Short mmCIF file of C-alpha atoms and ligand atoms in Angstrom, two decimals:
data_model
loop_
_atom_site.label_atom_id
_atom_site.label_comp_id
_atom_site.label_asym_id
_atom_site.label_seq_id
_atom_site.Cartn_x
_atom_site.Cartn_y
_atom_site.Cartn_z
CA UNK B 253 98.22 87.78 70.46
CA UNK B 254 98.21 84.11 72.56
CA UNK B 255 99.14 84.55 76.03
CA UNK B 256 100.17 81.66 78.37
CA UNK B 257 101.03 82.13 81.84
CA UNK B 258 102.54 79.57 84.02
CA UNK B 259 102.95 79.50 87.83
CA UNK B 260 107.12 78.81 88.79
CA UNK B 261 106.50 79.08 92.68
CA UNK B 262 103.40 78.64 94.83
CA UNK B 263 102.84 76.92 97.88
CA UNK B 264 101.81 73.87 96.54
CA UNK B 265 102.69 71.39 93.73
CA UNK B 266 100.28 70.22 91.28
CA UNK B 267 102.45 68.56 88.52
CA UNK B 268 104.47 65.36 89.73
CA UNK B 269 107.45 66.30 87.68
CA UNK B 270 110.25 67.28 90.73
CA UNK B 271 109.18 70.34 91.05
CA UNK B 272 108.86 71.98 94.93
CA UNK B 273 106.44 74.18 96.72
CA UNK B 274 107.37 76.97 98.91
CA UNK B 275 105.68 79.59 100.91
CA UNK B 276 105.20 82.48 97.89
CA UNK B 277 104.32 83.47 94.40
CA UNK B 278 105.91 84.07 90.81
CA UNK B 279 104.01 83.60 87.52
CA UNK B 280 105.68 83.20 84.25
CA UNK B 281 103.96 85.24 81.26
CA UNK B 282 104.73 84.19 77.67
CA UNK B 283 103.41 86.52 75.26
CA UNK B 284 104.55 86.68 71.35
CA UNK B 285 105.96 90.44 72.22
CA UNK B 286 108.37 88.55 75.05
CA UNK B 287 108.07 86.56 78.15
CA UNK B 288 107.90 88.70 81.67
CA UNK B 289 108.28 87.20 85.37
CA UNK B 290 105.63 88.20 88.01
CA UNK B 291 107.30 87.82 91.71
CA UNK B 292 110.30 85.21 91.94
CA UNK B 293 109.15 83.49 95.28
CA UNK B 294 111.53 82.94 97.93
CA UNK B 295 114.62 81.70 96.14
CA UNK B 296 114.22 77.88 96.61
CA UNK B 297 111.86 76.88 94.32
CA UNK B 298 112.20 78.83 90.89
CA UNK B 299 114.92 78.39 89.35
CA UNK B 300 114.50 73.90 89.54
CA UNK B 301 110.84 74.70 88.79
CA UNK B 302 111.49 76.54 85.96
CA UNK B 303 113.54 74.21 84.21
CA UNK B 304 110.94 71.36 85.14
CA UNK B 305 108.19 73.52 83.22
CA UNK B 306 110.66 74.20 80.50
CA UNK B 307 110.43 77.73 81.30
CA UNK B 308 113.43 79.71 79.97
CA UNK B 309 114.38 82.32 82.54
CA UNK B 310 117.39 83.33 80.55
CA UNK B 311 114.78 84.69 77.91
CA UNK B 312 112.93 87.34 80.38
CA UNK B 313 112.96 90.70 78.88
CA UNK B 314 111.19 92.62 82.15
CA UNK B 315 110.63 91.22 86.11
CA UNK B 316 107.79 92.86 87.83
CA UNK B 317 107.53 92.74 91.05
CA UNK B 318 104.45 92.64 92.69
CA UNK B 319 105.21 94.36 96.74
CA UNK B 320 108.28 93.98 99.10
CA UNK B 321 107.87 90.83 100.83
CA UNK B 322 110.24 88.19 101.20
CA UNK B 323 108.20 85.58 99.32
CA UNK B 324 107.52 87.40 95.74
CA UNK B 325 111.52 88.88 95.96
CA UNK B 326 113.94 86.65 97.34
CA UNK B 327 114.18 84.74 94.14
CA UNK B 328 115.30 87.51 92.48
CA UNK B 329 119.71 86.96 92.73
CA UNK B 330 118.33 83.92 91.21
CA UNK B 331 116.66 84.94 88.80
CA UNK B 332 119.14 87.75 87.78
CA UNK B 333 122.23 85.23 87.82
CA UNK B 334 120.25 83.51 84.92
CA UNK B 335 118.98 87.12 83.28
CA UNK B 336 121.67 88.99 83.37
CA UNK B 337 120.69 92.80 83.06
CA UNK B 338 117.03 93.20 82.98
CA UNK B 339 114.77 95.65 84.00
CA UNK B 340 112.75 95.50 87.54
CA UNK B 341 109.40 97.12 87.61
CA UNK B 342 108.20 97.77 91.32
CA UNK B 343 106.92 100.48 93.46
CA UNK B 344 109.39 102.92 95.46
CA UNK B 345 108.52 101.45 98.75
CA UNK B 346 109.56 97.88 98.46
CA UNK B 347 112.43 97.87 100.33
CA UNK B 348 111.18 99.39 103.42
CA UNK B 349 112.27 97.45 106.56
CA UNK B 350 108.83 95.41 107.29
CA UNK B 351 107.90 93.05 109.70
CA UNK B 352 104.81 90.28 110.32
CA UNK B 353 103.28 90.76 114.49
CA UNK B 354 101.10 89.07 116.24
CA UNK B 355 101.32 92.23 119.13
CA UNK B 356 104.87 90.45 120.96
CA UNK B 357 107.01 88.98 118.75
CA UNK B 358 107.93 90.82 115.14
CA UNK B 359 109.43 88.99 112.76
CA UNK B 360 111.16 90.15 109.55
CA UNK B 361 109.46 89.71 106.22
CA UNK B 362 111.06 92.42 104.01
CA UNK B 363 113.37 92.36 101.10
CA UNK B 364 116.45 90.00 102.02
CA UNK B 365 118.58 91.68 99.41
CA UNK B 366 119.76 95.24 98.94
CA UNK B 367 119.24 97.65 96.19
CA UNK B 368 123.04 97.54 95.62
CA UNK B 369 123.17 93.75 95.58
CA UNK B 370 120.61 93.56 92.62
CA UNK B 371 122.03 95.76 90.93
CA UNK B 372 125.11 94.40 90.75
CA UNK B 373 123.74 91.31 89.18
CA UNK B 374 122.21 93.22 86.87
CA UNK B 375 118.80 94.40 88.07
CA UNK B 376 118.00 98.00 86.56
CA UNK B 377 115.15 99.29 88.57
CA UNK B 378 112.05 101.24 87.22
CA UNK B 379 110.11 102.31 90.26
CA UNK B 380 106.73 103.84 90.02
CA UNK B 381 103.23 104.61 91.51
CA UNK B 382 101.38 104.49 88.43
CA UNK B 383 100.13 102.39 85.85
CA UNK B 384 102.98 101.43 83.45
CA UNK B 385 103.00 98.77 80.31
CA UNK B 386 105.91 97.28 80.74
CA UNK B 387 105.95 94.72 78.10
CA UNK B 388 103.08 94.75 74.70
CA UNK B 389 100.16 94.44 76.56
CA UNK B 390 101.31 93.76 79.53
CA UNK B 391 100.86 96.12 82.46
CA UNK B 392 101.45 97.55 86.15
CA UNK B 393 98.61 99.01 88.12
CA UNK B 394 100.59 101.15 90.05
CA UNK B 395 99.14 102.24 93.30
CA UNK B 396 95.38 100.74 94.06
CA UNK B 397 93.12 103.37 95.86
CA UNK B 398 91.33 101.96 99.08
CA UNK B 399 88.21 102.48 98.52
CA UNK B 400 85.69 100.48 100.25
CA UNK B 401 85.22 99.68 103.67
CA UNK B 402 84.55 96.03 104.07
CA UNK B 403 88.73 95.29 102.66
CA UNK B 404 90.62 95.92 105.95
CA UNK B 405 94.53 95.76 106.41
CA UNK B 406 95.76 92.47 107.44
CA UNK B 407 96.20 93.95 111.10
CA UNK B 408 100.01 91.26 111.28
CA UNK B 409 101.60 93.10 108.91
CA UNK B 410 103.68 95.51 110.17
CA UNK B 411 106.30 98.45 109.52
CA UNK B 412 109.63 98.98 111.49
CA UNK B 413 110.38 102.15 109.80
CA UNK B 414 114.23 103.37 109.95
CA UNK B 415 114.59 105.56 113.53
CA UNK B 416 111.27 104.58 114.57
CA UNK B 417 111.11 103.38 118.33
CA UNK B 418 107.96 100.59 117.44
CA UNK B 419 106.12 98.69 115.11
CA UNK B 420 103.16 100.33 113.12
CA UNK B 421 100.73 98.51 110.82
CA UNK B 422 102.19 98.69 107.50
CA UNK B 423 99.16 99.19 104.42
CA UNK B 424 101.25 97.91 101.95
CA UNK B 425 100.61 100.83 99.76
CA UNK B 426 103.15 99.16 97.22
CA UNK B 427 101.47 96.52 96.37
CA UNK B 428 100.90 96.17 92.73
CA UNK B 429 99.33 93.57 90.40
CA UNK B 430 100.29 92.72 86.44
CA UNK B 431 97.60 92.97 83.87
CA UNK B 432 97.89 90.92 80.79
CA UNK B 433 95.57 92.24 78.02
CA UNK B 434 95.03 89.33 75.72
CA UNK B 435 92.97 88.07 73.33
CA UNK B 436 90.36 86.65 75.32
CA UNK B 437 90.18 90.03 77.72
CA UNK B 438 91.93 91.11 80.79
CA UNK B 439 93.81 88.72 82.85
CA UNK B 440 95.05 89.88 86.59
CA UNK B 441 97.40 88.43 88.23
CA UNK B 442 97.97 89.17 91.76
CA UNK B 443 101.05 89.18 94.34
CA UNK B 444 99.05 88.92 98.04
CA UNK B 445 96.30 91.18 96.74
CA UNK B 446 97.33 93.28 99.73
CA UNK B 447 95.38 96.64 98.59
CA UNK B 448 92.14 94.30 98.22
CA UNK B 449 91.07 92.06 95.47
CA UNK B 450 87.73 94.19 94.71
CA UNK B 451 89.69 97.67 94.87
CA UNK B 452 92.17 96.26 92.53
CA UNK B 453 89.61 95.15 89.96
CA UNK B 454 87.99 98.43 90.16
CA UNK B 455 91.41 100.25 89.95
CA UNK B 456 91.54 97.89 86.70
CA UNK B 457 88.09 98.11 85.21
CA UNK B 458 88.69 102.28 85.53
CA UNK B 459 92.47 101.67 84.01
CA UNK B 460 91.44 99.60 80.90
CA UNK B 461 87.79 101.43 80.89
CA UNK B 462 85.96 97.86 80.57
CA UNK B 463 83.13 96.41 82.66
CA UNK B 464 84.67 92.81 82.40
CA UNK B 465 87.52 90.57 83.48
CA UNK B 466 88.84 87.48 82.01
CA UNK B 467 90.82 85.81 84.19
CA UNK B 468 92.35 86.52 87.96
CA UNK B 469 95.20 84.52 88.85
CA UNK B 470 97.60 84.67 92.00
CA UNK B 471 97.57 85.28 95.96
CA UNK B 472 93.93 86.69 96.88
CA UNK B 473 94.99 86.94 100.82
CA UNK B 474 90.57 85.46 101.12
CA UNK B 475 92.63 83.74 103.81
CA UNK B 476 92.64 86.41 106.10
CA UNK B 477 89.33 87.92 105.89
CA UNK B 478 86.27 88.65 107.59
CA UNK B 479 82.74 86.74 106.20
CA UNK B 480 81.71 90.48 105.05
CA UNK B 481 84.80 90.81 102.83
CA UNK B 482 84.55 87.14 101.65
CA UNK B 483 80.57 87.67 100.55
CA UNK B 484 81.30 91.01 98.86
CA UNK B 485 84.29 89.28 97.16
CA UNK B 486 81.79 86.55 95.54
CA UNK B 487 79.60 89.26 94.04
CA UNK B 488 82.20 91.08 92.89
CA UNK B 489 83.07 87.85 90.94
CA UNK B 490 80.10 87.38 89.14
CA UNK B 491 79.26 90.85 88.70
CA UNK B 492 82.53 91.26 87.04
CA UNK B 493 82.04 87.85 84.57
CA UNK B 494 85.01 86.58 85.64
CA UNK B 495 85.49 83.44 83.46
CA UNK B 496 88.51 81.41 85.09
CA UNK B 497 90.21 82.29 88.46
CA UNK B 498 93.20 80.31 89.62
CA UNK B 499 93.89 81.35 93.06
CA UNK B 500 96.92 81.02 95.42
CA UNK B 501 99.15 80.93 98.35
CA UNK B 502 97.58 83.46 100.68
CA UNK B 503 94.18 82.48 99.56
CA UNK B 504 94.29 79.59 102.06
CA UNK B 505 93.04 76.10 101.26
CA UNK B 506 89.43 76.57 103.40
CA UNK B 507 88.41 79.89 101.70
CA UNK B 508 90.15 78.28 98.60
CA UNK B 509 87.38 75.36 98.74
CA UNK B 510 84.76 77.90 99.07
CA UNK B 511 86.07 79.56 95.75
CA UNK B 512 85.56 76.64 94.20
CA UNK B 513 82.01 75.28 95.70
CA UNK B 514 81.06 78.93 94.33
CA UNK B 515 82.84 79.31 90.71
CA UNK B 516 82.43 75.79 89.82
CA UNK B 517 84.10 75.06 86.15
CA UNK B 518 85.65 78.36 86.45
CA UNK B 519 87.64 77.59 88.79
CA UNK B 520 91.01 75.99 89.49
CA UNK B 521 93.82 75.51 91.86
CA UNK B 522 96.85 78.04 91.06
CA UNK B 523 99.28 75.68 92.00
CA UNK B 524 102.70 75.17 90.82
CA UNK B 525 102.64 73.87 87.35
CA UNK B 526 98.97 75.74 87.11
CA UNK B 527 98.53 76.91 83.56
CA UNK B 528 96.42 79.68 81.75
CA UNK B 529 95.80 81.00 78.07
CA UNK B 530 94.88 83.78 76.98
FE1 FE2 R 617 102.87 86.54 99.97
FE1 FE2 R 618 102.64 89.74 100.94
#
């Protein structure tokens, strides 16, 4: 089965055919079972960017979306007003109320559109905490256990729970990432990578029972860590053979430039317009 998977919306552009970048994510998957949309950025971005790319977003038989945050969701009345009903794959949690803090000021970064809303523009969500295929081939991870030490919370992201009197750090437990299982092996593709990029490749080596992975494409949030988590990281990547890995948005452009002083060939820059077989 050929697999091709094109990013709509990233913070950067890097095909000069009027398309725009925006703070976010959303990868287009075209497999010969269907095409599938990963995240729908903010809203601004997709829907121009998609024609640019000749992506058809009217031919989307699932949306998957990869956590709660603004910037993989708010594309989605978008999306849906070119879908029509479609179903939504996504954890239970992601429209909890949730905020980014720097210890003063809090501001929001949750879902900008009710449950209601969606629906009536056709959204028809599946929520779950496991692993679900959701398309031939193409899969959810459900909920990726935390287990190592040196992949901490980002400590700015933040819950405002409903009746709660403060802010509490939020772990993100629903974020998600898509795995396409092509011909070439597995290919991840990431949201913000929230619950860790090397827990979620061992959540996915112990999912598809493999010792490699293809590809990794998306938001790594390598941005925001410490040197510990960034060396681990690196090992990780070669012990796991990773061939090609496309990185994005909260990956940040100095740890970004690190990737690729480390991967070489095998890297390249998941920008908008960024494509990958498979
Ligand atoms: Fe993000
Ligand atoms: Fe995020």
């Amino acid at each position: 089965m050929q697999t091709k998977l094109t990013i709509l919306c990233e913070n950067s552009v890097g095909r000069p055919f009027g398309a725009v970048g925006e703070h976010g994510f959303a990868c287009f998957i075209e497999t010969e079972a269907g095409n599938v949309l990963f995240d729908t950025g903010q809203g601004m971005g997709i829907c121009g960017n998609a024609e640019v790319l000749g992506k058809n977003l009217a031919s989307i038989q699932a949306i998957a979306i990869s956590h709660g945050h603004y910037d993989h969701t708010g594309g989605l009345p978008q999306v849906l007003n070119q879908t029509g009903p479609v179903p939504v794959y996504g954890h239970p949690d992601i429209f909890i109320s949730r905020t980014w803090s720097d210890g003063n000021a809090a501001r929001y970064i949750g879902m900008r559109h009710r449950r209601e809303y969606l629906e009536s523009l056709g959204a028809q969500f599946h929520f779950t905490r496991n692993p679900v295929e959701i398309s031939h081939r193409i899969h959810l991870t459900g909920e990726i256990p935390r287990d190592n030490h040196f992949e901490k919370p980002d400590p700015n992201m933040t819950l405002y729970p409903e009746g709660a009197m403060a802010i509490r750090p939020d772990p993100i437990t629903d974020d998600l990432s898509l795995v396409v299982d092509s011909e070439k092996g597995l290919i991840l593709v990431l949201g913000c990578a929230h619950a860790g990029m090397i827990n979620i490749f061992n959540h996915v080596l112990n999912m598809f029972h493999r010792k490699r992975i293809y590809a990794v494409v998306g938001g790594t949030h390598l941005g925001f860590s410490q040197p510990a988590q960034f060396e681990e990281t690196l090992k990780a990547i070669d012990r796991y053979g990773i061939e090609r890995m496309g990185v994005s948005h909260c990956t940040g452009l100095e740890k970004a430039a690190k990737l690729h002083a480390h991967l070489g060939e095998r890297f390249f820059f998941g920008c908008v317009g960024a494509e990958l077989e498979g």
